[in-house]
Short mmCIF file of C-alpha atoms and ligand atoms in Angstrom, two decimals:
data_model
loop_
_atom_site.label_atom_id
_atom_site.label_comp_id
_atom_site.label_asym_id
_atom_site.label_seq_id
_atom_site.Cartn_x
_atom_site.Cartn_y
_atom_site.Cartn_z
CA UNK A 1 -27.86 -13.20 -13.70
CA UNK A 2 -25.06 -10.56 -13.75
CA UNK A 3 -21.66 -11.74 -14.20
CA UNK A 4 -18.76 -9.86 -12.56
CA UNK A 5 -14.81 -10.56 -11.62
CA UNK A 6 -12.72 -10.39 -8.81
CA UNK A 7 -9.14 -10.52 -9.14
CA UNK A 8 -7.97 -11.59 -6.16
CA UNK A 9 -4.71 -12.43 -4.13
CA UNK A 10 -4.58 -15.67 -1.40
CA UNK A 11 -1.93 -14.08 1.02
CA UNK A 12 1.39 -15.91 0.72
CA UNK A 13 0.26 -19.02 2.30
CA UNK A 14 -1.43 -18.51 5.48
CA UNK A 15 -5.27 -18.68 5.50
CA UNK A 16 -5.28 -15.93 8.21
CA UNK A 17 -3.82 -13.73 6.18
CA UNK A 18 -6.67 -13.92 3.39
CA UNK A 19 -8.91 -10.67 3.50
CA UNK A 20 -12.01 -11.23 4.48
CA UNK A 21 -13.45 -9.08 1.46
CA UNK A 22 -11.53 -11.77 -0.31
CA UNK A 23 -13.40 -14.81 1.46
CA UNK A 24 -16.39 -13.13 0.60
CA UNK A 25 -16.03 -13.52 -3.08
CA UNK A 26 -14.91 -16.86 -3.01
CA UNK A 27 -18.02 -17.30 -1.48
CA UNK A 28 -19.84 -16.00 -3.59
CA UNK A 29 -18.46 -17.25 -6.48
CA UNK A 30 -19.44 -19.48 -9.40
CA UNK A 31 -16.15 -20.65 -11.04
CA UNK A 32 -12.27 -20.19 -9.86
CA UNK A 33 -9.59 -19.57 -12.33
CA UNK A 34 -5.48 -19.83 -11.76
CA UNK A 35 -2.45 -21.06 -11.77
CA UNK A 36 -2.97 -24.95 -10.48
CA UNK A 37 -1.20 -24.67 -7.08
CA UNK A 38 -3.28 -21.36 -5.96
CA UNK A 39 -6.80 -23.07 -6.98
CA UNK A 40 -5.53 -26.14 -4.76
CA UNK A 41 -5.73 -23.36 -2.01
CA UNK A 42 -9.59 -23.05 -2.48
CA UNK A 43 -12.03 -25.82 -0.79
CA UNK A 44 -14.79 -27.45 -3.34
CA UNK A 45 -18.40 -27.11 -2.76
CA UNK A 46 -21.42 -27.41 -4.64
CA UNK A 47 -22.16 -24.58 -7.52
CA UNK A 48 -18.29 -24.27 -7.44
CA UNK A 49 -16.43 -24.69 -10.58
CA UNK A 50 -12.46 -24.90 -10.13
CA UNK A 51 -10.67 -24.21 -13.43
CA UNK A 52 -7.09 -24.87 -12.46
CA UNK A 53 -4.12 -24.04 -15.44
CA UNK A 54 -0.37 -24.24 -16.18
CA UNK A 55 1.60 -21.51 -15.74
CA UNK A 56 2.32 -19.53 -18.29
CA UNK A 57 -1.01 -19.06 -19.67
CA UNK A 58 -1.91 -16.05 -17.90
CA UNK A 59 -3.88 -14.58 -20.96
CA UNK A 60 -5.85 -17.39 -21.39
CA UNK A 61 -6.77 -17.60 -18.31
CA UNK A 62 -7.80 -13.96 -18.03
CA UNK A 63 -10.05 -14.71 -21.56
CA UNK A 64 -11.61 -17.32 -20.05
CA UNK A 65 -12.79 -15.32 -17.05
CA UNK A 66 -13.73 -12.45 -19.26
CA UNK A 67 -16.01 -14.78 -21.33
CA UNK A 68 -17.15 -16.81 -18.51
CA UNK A 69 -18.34 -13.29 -17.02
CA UNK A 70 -19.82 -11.68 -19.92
CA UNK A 71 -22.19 -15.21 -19.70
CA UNK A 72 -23.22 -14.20 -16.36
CA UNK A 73 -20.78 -16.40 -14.76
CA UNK A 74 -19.91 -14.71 -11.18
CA UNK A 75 -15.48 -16.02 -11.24
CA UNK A 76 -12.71 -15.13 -9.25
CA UNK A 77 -9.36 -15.07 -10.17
CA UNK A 78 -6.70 -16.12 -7.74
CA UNK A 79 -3.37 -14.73 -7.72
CA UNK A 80 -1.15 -15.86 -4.55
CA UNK A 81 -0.22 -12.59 -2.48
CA UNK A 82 -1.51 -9.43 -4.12
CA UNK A 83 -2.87 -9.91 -7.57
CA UNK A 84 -1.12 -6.90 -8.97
CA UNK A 85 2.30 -7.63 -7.88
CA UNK A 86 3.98 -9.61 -10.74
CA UNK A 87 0.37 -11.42 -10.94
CA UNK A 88 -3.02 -11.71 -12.82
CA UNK A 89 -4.61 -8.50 -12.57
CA UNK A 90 -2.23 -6.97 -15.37
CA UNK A 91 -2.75 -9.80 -17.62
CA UNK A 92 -6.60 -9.28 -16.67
CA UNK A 93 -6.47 -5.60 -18.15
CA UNK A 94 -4.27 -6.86 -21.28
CA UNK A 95 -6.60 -9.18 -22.12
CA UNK A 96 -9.82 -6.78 -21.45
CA UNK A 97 -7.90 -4.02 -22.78
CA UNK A 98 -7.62 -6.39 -26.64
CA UNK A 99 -11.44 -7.38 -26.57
CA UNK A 100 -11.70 -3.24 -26.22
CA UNK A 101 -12.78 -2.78 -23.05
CA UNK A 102 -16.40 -4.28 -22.63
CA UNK A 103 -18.78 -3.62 -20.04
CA UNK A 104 -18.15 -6.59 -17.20
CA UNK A 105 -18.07 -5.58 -13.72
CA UNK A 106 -14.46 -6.09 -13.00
CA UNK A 107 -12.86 -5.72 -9.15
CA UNK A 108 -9.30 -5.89 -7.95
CA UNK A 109 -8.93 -6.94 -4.29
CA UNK A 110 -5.89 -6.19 -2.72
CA UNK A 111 -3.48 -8.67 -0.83
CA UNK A 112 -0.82 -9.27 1.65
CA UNK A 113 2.45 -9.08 -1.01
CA UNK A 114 5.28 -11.77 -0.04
CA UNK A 115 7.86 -8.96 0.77
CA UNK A 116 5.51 -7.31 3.20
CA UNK A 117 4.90 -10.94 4.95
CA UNK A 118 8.69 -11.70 4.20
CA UNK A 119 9.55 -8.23 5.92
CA UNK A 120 7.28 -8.32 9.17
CA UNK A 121 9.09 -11.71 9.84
CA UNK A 122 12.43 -10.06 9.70
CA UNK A 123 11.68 -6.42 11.54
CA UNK A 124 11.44 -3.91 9.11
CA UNK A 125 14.03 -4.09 6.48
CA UNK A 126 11.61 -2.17 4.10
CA UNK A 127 10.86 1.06 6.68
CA UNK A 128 12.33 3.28 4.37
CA UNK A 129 12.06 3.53 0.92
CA UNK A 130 12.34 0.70 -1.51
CA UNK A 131 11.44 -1.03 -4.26
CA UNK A 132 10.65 -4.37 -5.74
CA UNK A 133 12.20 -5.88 -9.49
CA UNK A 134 10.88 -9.19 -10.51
CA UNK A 135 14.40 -11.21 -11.31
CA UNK A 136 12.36 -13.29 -14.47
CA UNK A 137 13.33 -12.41 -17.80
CA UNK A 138 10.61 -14.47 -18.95
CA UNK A 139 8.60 -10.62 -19.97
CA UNK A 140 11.52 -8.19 -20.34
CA UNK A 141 15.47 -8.56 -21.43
CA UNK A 142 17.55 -9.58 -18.69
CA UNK A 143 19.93 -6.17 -19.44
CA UNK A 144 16.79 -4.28 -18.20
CA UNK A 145 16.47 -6.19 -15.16
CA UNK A 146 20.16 -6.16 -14.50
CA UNK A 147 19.96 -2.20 -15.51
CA UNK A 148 17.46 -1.74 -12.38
CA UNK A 149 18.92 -3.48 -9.55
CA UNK A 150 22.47 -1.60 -10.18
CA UNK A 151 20.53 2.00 -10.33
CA UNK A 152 18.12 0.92 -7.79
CA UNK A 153 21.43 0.13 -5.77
CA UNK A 154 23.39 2.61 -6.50
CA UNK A 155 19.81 5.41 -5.51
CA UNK A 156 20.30 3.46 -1.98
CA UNK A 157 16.53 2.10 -2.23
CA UNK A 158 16.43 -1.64 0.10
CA UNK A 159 15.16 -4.05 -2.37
CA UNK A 160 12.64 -7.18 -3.03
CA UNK A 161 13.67 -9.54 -5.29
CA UNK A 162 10.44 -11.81 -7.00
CA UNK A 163 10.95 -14.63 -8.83
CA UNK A 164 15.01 -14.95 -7.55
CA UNK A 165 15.84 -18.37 -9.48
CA UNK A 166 14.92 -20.81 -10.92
CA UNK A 167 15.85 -24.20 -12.23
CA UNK A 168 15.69 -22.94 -15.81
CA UNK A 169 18.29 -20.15 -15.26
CA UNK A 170 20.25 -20.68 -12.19
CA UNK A 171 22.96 -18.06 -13.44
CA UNK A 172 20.98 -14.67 -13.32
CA UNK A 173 20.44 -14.41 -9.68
CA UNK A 174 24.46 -15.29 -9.37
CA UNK A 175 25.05 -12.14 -11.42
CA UNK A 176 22.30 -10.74 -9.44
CA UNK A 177 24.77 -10.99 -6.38
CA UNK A 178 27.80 -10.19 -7.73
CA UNK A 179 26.36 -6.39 -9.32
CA UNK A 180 24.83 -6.10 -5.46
CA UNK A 181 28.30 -7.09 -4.15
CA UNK A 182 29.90 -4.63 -6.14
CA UNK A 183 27.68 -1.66 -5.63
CA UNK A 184 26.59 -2.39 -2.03
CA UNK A 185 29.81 -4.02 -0.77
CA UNK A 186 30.23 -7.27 1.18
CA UNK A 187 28.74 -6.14 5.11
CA UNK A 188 25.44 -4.77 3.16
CA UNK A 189 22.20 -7.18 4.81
CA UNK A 190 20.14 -9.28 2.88
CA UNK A 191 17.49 -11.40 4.23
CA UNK A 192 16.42 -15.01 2.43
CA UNK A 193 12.49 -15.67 2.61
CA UNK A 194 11.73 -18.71 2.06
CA UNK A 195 7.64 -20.06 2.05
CA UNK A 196 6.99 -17.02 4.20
CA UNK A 197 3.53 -17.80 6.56
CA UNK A 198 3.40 -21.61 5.20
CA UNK A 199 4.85 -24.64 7.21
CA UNK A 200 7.99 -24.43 5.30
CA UNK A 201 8.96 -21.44 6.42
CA UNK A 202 12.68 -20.44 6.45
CA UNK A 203 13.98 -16.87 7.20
CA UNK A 204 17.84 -16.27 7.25
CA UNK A 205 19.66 -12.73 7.06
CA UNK A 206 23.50 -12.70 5.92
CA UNK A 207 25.67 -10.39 5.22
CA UNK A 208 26.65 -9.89 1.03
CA UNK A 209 29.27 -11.05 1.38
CA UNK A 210 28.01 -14.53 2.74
CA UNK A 211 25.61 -14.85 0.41
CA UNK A 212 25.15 -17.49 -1.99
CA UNK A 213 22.61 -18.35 -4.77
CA UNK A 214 21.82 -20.99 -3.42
CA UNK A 215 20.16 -19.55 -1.06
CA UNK A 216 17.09 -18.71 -2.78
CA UNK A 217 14.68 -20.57 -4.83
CA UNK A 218 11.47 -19.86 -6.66
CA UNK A 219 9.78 -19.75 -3.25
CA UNK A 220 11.70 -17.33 -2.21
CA UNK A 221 11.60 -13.34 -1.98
CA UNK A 222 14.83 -11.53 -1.02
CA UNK A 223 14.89 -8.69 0.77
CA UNK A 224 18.61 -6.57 0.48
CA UNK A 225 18.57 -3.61 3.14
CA UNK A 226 19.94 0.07 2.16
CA UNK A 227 23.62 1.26 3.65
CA UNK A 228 21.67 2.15 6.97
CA UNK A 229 19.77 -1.27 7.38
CA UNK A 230 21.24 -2.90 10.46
CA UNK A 231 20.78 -5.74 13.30
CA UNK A 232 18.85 -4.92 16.54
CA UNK A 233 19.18 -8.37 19.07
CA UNK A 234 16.87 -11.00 16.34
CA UNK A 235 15.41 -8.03 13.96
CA UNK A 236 16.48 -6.34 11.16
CA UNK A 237 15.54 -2.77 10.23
CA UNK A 238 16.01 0.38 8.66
CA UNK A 239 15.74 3.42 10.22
CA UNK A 240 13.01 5.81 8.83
CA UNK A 241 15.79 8.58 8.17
CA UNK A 242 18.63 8.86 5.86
CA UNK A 243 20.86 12.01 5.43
N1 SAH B 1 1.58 -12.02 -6.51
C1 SAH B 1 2.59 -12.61 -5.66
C2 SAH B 1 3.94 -12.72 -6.37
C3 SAH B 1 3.94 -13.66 -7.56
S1 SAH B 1 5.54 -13.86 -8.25
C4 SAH B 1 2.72 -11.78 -4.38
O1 SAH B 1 2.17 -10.68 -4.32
O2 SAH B 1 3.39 -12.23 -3.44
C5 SAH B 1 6.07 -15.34 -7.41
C6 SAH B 1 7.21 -15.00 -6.44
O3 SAH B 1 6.65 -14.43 -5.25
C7 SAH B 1 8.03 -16.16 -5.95
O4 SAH B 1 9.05 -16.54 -6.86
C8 SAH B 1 8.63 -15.58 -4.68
O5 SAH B 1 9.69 -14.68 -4.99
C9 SAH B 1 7.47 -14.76 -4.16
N2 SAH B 1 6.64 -15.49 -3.17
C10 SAH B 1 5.36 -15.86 -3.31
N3 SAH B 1 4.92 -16.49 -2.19
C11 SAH B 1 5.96 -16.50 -1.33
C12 SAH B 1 6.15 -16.99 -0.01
N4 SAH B 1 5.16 -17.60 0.68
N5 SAH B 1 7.37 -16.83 0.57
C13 SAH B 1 8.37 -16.22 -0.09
N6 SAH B 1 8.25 -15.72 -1.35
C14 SAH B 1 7.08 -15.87 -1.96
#
């Protein structure tokens, strides 16, 4: 039997919005690795093996699949939304990358990211260019992070904000706000996501200087618009040009 892996991504929440090349490996699938809510997303059957973890032990998991794989084990790895945005497919190559790069059939299938859901909902805050910083400073010093929303503001690029706040440091996405307020100024839009495609869903746009941190959670992406991002009757968008 030959092993292989998929790295894949489960949309943000709704099923519909799983590929079906996606589908396909889960079907064809031997074992399921992730992050314990994502492999709750995946129905059992026979000759499936779910192998559900904590977070936070990304390279574990990616060893296990690795090994599992090099046994002839056929796993998938489930990321939710794309699995290389702020996901497993980079701690996948890390880990592969250590054991020096040995021959398992390896494949990366792409997903729907949260800010793409998160921005179809809204209009099109992201139709010109933009870019996305992950707000943890659980893998990099918060001065970085803090470094690369003021130049990303201040170079006029909208913006999606990953992993906003959380309970474990409620101050950083505060700060977040006030360096935004500063260099964007208070009538700039930004748009709250919350649970994007699941039942929960909650979509609000304000204006800077309405904005609040507690607005956004760890199920929440945030979407800030550039200078020429603006309201048209329920949508918000940005206008492909800029001068
Ligand atoms: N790989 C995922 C991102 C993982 S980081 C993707 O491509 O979407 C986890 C962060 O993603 C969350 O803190 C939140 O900012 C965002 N996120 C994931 N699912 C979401 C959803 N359904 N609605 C809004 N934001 C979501």
């Amino acid at each position: 039997m030959t092993g292989w892996i998929a790295v894949a991504g489960l949309s943000p929440g709704n099923e519909a919005l799983v590929t079906p090349e996606v589908r396909a490996a889960l079907d064809d699938a031997t074992d399921v690795v992730g992050y314990i809510p994502y492999v709750a997303r995946i129905a059992p059957r026979e000759g499936l093996t779910l192998h559900a973890s904590d977070n936070r032990v990304e390279l574990d998991r990616a060893n296990l699949a690795l090994s599992m794989a090099a046994g002839g084990r056929r796993v998938v790895i489930v990321s939710s939304g794309d699995p290389g945005v702020f996901a497993m497919a980079s701690a996948l190559f890390e880990a592969f990358e250590a054991l020096g790069a040995p021959a398992i059939d390896i494949r990366v299938l792409p997903g729907i990211t949260a800010m793409l859901a998160a921005a179809a909902r809204a209009g099109a805050p992201l139709g010109h260019d933009f870019c996305a910083i992950n707000l943890s400073d659980n893998l990099k010093p918060w001065a970085l992070v803090e470094r690369r929303i003021r130049l990303a503001a201040e170079a006029d690029f909208a913006m999606a904000f990953y992993n906003p706040r959380s309970a474990s440091r409620p101050h950083q996405f505060a700060r977040t706000l006030e360096v935004l307020l500063q260099v964007c100024g208070p009538e700039r839009l930004i748009t709250f996501a919350r649970a994007v495609t699941t039942p929960d869903e909650h979509i609000k746009t304000v204006t800077m200087a309405e904005a609040l941190p507690e607005m956004a959670d760890m199920r929440t992406v945030v979407l800030v618009g550039n200078s020429a991002t603006r309201r048209t009757g329920r949508w918000v968008y940005t206008p492909r040009r800029a001068d």
